PDB file of N, CA and C in Angstrom:
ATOM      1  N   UNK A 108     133.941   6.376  40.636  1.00 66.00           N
ATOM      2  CA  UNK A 108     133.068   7.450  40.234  1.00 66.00           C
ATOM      3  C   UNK A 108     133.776   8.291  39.189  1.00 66.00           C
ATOM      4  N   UNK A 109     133.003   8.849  38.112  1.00 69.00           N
ATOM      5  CA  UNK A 109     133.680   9.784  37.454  1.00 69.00           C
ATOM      6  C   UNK A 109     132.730  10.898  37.656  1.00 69.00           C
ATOM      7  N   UNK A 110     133.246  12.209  37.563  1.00 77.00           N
ATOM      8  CA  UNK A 110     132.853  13.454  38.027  1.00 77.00           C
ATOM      9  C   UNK A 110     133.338  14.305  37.560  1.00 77.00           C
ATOM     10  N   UNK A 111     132.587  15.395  36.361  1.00 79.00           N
ATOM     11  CA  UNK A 111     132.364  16.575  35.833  1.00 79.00           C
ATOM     12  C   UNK A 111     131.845  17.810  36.478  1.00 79.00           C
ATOM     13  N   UNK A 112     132.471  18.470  37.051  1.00 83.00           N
ATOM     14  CA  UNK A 112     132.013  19.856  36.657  1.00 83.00           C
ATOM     15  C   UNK A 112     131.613  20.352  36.164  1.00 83.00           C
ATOM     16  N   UNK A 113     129.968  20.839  35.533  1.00 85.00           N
ATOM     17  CA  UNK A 113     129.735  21.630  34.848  1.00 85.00           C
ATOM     18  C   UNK A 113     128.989  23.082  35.383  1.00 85.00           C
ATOM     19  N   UNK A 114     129.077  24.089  34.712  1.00 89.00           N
ATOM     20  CA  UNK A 114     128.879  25.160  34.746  1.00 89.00           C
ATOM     21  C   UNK A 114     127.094  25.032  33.999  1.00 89.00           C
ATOM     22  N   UNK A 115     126.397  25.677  34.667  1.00 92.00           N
ATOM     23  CA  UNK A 115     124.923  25.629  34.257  1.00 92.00           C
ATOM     24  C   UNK A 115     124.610  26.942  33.309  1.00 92.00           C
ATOM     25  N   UNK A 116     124.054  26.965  32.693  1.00 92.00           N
ATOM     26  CA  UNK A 116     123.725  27.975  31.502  1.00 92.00           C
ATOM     27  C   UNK A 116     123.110  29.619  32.007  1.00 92.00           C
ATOM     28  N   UNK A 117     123.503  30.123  32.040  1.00 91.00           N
ATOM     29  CA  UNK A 117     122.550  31.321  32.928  1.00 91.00           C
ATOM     30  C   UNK A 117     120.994  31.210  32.802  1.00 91.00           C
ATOM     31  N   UNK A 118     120.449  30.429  31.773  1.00 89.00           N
ATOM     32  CA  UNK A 118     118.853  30.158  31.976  1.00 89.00           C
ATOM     33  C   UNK A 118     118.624  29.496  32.376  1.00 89.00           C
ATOM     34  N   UNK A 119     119.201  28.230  32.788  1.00 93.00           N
ATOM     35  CA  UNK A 119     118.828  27.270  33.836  1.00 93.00           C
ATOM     36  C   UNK A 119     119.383  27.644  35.170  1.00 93.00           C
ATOM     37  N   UNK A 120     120.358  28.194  35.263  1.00 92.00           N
ATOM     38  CA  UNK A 120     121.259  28.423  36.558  1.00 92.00           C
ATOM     39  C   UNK A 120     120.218  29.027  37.962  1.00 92.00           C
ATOM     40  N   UNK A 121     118.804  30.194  37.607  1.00 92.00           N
ATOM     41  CA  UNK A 121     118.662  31.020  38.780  1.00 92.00           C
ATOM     42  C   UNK A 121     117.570  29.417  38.699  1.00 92.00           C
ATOM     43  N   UNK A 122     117.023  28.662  38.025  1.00 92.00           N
ATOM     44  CA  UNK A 122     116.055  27.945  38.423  1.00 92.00           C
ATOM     45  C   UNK A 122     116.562  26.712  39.030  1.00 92.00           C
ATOM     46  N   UNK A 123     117.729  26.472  39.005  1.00 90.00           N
ATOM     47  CA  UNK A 123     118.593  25.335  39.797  1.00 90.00           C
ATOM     48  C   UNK A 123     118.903  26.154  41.279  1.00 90.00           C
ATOM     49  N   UNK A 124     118.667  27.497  41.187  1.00 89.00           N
ATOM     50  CA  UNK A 124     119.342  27.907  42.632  1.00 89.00           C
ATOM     51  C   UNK A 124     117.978  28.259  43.218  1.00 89.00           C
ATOM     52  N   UNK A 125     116.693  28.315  42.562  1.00 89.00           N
ATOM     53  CA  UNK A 125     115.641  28.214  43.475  1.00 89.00           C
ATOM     54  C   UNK A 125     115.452  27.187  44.118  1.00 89.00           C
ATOM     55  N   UNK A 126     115.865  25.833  43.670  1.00 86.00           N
ATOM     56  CA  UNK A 126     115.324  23.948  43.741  1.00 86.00           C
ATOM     57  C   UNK A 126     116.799  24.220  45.396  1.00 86.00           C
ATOM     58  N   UNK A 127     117.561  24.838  45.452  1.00 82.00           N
ATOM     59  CA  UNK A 127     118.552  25.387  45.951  1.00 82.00           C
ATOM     60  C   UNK A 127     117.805  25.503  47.132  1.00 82.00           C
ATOM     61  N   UNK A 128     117.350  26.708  47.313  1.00 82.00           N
ATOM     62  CA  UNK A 128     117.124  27.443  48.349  1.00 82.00           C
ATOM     63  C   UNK A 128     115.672  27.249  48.612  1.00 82.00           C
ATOM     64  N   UNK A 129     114.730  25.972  47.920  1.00 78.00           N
ATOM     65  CA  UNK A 129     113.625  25.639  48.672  1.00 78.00           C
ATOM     66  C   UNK A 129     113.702  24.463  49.719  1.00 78.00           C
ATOM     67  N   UNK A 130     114.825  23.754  49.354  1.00 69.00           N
ATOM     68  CA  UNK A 130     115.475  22.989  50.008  1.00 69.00           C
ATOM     69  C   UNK A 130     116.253  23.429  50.982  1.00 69.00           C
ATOM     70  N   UNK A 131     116.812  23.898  51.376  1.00 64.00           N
ATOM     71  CA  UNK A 131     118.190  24.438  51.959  1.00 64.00           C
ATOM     72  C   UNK A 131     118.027  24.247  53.557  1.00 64.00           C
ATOM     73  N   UNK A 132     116.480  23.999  54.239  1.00 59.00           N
ATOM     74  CA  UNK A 132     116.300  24.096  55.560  1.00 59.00           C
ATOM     75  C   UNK A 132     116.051  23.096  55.871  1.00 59.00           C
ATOM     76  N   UNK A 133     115.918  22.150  55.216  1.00 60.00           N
ATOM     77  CA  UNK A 133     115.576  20.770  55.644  1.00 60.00           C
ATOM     78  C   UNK A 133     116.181  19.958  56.001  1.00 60.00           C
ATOM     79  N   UNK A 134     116.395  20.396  57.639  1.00 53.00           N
ATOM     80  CA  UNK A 134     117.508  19.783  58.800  1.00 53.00           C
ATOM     81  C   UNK A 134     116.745  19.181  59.242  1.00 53.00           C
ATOM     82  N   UNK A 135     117.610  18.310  60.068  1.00 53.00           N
ATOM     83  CA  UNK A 135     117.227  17.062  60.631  1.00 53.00           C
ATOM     84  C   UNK A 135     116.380  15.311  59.696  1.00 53.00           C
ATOM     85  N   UNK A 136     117.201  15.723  58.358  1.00 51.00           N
ATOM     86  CA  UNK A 136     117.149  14.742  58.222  1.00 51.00           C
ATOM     87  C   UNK A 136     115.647  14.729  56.976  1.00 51.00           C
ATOM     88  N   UNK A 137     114.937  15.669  56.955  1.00 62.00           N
ATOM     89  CA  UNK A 137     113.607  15.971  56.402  1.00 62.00           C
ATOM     90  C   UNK A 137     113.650  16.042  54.908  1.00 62.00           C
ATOM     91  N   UNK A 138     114.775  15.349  54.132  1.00 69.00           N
ATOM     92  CA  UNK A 138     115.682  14.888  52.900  1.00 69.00           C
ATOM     93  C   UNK A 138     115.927  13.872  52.303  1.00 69.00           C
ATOM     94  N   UNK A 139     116.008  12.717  53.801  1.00 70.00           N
ATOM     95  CA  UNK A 139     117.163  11.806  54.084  1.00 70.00           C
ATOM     96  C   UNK A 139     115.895  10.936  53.514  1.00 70.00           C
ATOM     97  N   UNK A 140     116.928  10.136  52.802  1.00 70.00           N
ATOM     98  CA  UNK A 140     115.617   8.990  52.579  1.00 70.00           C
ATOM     99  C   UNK A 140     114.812   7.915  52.866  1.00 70.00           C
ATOM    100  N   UNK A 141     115.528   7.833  54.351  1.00 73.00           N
ATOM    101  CA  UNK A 141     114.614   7.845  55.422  1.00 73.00           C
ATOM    102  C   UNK A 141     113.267   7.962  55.966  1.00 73.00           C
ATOM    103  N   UNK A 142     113.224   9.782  55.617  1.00 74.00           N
ATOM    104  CA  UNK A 142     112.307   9.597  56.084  1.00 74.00           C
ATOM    105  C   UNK A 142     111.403  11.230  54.736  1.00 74.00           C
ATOM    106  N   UNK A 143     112.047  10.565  53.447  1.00 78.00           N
ATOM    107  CA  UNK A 143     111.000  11.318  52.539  1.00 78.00           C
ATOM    108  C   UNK A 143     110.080  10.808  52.125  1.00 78.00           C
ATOM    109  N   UNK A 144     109.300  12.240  51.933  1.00 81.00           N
ATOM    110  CA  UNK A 144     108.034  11.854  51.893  1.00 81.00           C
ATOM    111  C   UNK A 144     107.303  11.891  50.493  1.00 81.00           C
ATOM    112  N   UNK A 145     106.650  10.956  50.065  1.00 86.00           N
ATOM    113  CA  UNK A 145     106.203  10.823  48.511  1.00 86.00           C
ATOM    114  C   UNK A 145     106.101  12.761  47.382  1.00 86.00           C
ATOM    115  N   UNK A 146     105.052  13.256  48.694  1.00 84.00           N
ATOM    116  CA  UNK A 146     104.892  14.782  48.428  1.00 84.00           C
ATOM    117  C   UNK A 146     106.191  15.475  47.990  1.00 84.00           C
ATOM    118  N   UNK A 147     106.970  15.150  48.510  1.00 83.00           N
ATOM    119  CA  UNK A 147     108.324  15.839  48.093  1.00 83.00           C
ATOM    120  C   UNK A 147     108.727  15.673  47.237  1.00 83.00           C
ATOM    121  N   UNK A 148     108.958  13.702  46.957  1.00 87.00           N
ATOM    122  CA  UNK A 148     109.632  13.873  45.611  1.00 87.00           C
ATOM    123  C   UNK A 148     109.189  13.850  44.551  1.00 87.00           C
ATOM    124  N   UNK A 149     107.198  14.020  44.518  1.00 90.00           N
ATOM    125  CA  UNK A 149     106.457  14.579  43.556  1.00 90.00           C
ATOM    126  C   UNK A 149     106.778  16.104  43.266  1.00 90.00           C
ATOM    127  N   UNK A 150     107.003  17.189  44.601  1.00 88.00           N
ATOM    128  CA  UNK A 150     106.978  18.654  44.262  1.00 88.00           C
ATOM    129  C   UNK A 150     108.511  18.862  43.486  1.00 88.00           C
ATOM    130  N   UNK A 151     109.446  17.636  43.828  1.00 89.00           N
ATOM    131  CA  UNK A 151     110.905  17.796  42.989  1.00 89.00           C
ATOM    132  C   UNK A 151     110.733  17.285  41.435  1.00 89.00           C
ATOM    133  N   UNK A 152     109.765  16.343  41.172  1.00 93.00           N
ATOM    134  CA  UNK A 152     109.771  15.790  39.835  1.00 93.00           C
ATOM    135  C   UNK A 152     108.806  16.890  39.330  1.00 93.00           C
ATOM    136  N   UNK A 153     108.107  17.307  39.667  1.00 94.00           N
ATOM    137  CA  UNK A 153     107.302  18.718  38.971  1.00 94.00           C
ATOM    138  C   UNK A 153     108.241  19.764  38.712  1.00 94.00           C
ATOM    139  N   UNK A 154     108.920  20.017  39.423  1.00 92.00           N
ATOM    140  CA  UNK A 154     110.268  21.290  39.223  1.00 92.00           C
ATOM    141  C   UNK A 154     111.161  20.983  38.151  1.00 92.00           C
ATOM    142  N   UNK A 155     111.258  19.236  37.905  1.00 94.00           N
ATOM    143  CA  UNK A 155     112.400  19.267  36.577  1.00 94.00           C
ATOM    144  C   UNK A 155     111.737  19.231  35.629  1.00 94.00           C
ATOM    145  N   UNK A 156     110.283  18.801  35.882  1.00 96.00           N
ATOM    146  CA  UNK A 156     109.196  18.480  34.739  1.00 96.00           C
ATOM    147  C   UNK A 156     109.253  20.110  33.740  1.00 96.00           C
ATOM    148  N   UNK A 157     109.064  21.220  34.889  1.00 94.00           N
ATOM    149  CA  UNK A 157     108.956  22.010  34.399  1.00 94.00           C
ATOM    150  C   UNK A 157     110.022  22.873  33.220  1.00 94.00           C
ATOM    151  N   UNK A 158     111.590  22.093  33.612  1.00 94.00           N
ATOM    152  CA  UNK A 158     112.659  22.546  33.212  1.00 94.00           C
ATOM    153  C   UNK A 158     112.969  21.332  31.657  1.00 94.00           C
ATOM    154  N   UNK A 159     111.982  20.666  31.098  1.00 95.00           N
ATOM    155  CA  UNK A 159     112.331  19.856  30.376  1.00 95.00           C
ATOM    156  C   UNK A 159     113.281  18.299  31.227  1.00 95.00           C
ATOM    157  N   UNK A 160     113.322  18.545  32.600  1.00 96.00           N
ATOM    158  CA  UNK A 160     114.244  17.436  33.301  1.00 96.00           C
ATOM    159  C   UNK A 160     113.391  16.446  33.725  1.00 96.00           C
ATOM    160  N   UNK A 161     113.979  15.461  33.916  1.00 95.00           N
ATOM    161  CA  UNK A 161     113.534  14.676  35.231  1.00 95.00           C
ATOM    162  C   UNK A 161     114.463  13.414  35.893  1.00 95.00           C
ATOM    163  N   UNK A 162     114.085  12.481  36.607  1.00 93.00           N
ATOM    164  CA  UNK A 162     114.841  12.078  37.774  1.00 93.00           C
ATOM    165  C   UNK A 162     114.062  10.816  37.855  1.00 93.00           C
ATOM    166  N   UNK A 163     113.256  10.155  36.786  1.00 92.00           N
ATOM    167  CA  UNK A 163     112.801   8.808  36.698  1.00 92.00           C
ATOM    168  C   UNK A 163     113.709   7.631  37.144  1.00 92.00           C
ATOM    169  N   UNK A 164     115.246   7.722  37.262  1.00 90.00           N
ATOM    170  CA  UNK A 164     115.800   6.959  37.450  1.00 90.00           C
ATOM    171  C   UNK A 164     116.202   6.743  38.640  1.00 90.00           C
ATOM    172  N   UNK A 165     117.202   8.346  38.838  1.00 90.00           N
ATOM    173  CA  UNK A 165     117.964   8.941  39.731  1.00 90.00           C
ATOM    174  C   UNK A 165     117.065   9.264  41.100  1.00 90.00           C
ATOM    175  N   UNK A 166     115.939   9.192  41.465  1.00 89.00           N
ATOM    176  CA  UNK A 166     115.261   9.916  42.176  1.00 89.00           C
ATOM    177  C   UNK A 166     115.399   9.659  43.644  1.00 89.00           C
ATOM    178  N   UNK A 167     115.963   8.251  43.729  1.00 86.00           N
ATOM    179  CA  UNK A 167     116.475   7.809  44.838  1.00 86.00           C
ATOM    180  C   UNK A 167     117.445   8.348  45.596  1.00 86.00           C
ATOM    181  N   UNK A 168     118.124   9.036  45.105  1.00 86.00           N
ATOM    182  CA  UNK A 168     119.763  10.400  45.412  1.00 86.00           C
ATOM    183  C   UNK A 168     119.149  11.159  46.158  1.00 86.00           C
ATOM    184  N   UNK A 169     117.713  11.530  45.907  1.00 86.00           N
ATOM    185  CA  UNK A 169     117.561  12.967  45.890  1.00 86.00           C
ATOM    186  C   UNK A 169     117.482  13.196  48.036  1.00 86.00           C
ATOM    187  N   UNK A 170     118.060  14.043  48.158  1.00 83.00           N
ATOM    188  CA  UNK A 170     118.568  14.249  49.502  1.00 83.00           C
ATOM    189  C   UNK A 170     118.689  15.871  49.450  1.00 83.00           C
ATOM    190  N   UNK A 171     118.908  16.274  50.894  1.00 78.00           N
ATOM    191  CA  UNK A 171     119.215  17.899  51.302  1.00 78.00           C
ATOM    192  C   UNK A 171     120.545  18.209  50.844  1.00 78.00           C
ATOM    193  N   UNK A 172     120.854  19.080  50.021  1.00 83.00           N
ATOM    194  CA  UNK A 172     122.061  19.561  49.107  1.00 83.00           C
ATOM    195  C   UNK A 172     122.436  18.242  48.190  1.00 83.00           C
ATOM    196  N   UNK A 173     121.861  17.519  47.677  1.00 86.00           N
ATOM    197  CA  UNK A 173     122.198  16.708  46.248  1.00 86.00           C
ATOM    198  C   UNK A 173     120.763  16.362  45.471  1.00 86.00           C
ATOM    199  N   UNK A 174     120.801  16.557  44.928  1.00 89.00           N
ATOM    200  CA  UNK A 174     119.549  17.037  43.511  1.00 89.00           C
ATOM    201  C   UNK A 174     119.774  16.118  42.156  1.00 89.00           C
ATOM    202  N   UNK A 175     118.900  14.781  42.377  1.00 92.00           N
ATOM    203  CA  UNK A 175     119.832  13.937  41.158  1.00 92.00           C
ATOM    204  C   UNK A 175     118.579  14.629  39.934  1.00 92.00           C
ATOM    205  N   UNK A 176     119.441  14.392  38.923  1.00 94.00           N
ATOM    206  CA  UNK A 176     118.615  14.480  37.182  1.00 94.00           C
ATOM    207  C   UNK A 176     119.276  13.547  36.421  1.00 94.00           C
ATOM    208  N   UNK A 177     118.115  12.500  36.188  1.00 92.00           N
ATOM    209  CA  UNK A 177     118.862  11.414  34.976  1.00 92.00           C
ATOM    210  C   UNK A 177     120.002  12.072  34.285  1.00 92.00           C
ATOM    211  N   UNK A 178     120.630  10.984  33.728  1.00 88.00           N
ATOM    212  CA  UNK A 178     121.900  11.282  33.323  1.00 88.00           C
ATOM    213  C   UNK A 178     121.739  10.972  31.769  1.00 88.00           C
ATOM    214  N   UNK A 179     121.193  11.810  30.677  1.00 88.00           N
ATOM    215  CA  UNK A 179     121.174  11.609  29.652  1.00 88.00           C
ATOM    216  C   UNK A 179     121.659  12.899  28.595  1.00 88.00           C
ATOM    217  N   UNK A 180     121.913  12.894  27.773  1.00 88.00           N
ATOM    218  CA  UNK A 180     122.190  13.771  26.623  1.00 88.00           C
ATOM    219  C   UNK A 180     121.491  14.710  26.748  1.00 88.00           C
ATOM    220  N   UNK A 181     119.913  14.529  26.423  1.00 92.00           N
ATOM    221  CA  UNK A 181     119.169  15.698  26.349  1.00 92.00           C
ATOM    222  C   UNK A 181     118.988  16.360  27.708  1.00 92.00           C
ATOM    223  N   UNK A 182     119.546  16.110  28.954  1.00 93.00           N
ATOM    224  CA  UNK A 182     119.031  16.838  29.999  1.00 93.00           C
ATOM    225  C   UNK A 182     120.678  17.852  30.123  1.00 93.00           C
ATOM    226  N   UNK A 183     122.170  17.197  29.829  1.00 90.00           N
ATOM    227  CA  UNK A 183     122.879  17.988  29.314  1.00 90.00           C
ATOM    228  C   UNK A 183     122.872  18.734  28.808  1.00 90.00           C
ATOM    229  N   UNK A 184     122.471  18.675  27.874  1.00 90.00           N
ATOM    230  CA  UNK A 184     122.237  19.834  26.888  1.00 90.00           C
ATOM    231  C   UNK A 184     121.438  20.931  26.960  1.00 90.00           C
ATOM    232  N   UNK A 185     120.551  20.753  27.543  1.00 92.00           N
ATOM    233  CA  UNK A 185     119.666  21.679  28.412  1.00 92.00           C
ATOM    234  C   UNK A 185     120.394  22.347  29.921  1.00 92.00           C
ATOM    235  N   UNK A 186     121.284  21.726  30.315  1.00 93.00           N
ATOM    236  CA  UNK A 186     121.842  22.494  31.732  1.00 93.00           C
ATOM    237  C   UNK A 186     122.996  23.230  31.415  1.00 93.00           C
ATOM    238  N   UNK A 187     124.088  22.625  30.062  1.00 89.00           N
ATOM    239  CA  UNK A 187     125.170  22.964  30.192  1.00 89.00           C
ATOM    240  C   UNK A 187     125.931  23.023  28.984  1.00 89.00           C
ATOM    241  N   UNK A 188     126.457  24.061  28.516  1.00 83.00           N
ATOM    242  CA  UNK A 188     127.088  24.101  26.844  1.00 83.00           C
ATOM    243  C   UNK A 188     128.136  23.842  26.481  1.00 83.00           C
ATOM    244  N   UNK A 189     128.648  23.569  28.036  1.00 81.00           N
ATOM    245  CA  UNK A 189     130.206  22.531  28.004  1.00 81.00           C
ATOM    246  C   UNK A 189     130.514  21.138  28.533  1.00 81.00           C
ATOM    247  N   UNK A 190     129.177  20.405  27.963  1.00 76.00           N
ATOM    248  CA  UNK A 190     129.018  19.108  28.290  1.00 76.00           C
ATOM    249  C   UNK A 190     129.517  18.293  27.315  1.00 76.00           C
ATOM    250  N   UNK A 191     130.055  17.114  27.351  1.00 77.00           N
ATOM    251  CA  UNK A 191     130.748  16.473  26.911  1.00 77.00           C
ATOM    252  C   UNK A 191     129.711  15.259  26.141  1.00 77.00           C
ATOM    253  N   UNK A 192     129.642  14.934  24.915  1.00 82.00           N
ATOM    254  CA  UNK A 192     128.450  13.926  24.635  1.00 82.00           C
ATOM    255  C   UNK A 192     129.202  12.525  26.056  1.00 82.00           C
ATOM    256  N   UNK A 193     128.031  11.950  26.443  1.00 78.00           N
ATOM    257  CA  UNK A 193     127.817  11.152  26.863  1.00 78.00           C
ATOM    258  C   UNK A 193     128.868   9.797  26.806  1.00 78.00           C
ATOM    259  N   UNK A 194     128.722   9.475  25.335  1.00 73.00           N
ATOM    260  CA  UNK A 194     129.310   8.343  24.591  1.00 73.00           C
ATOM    261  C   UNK A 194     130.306   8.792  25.286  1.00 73.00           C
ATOM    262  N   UNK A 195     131.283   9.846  25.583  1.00 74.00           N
ATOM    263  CA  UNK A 195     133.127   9.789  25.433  1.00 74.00           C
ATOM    264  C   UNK A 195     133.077   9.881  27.111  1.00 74.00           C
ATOM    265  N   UNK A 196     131.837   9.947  28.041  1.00 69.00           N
ATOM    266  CA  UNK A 196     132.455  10.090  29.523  1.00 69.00           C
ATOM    267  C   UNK A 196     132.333   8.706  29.933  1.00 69.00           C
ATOM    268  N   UNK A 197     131.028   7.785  29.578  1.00 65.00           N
ATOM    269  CA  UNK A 197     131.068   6.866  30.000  1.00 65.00           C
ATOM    270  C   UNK A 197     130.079   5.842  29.174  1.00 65.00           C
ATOM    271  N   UNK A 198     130.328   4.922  29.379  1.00 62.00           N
ATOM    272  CA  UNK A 198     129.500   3.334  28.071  1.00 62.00           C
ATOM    273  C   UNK A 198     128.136   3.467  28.535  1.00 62.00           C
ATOM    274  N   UNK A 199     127.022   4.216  28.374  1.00 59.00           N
ATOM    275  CA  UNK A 199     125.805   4.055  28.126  1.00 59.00           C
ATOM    276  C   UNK A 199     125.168   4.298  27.358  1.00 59.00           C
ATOM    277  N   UNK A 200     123.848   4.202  27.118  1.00 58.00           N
ATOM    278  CA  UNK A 200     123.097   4.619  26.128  1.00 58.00           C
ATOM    279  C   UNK A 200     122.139   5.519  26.324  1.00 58.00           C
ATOM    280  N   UNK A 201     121.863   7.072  25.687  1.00 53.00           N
ATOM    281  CA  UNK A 201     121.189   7.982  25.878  1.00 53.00           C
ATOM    282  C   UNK A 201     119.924   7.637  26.045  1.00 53.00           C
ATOM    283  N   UNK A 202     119.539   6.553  25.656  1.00 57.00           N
ATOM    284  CA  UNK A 202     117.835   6.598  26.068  1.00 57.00           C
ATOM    285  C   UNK A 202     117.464   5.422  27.241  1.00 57.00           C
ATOM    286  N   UNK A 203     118.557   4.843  27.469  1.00 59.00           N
ATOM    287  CA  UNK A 203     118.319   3.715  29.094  1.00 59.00           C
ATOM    288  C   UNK A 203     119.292   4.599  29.826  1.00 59.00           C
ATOM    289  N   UNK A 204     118.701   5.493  30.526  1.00 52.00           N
ATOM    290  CA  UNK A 204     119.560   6.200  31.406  1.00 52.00           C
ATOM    291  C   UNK A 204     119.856   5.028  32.794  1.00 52.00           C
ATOM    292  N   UNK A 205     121.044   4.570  33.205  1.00 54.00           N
ATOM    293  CA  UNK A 205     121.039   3.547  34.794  1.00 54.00           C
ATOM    294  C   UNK A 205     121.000   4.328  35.788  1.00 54.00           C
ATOM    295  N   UNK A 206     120.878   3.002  37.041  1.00 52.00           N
ATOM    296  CA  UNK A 206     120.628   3.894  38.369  1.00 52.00           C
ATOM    297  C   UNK A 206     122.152   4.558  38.368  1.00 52.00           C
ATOM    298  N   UNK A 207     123.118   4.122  37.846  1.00 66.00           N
ATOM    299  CA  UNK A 207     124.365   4.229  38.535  1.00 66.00           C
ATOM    300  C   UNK A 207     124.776   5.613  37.985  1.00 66.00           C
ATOM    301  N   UNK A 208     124.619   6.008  36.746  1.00 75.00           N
ATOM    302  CA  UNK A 208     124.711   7.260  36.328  1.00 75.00           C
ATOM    303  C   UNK A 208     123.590   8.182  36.600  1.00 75.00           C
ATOM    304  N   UNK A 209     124.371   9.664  37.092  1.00 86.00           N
ATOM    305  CA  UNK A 209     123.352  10.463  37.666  1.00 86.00           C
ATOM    306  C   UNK A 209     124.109  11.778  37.577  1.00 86.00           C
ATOM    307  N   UNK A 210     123.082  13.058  37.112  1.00 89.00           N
ATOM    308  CA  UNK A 210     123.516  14.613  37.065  1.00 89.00           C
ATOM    309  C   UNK A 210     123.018  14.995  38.353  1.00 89.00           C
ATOM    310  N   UNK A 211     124.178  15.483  39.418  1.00 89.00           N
ATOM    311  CA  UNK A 211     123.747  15.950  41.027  1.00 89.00           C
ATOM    312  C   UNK A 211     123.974  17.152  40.781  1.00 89.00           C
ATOM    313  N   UNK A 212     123.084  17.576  40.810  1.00 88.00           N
ATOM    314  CA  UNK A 212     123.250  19.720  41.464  1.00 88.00           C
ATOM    315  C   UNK A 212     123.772  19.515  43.045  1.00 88.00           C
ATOM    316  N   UNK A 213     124.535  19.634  43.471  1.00 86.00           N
ATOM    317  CA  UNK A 213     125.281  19.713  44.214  1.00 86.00           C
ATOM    318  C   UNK A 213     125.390  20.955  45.327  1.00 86.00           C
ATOM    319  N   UNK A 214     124.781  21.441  46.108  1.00 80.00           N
ATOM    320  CA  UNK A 214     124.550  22.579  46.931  1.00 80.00           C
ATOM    321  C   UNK A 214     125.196  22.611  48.737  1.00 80.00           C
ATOM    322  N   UNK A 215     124.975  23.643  49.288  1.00 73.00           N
ATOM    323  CA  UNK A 215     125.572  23.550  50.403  1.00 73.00           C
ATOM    324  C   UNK A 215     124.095  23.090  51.636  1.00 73.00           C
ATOM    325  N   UNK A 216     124.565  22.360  52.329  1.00 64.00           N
ATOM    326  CA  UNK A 216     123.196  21.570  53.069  1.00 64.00           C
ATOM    327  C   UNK A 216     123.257  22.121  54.131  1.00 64.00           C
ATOM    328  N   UNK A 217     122.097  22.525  54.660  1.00 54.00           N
ATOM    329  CA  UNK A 217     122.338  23.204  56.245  1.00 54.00           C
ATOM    330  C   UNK A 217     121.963  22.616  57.671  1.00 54.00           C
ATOM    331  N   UNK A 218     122.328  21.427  57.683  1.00 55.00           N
ATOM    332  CA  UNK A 218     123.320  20.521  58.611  1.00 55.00           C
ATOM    333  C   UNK A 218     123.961  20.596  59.488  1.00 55.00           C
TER     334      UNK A 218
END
């Protein structure tokens, strides 16, 4: 795995900590992909829709405290102003984003 840290922009930041804290109660598993439910990861692809994001690839991640967003240039650039182009972290191409690369918002799960 390779793994960046980035710092989110203060205009994206309070709307990554709402996707945060609408999630945050969904114990027992009500995440897990298991046992999610289509509704959900429609009301999560509407939330990045809204942010210029989305998770066409990645959407399979998406779980209680990990939040995938394709892994492409333009969704960088939109979250973070100390992102690194793409090309120099790892060999893909900005417009075939893979399953294997993925931007996780990363939160505390209440578990």
């Amino acid at each position: 795995m390779i793994a960046t840290r980035l710092r989110p922009t203060p205009a994206i930041a309070a709307h990554l900590n709402a996707i945060v804290r609408k999630h945050y109660d969904a114990d027992a598993g009500f995440l897990h992909p298991d046992n999610l439910r289509a509704s959900q990861i429609v009301s999560y692809i509407e939330t990045l829709a809204r942010l210029g994001l989305d998770c066409d690839v990645s959407w399979r991640s998406l779980t209680e405290g990990a939040y995938p967003i394709d892994a492409t240039q333009k969704h960088l650039d939109l979250l973070t102003e100390e992102a690194l182009p793409l090309a120099e972290i790892a060999d893909w191409s900005d417009q075939e984003p893979r399953h294997n690369a993925v931007i996780l918002l990363l939160a505390w799960n209440s578990d």
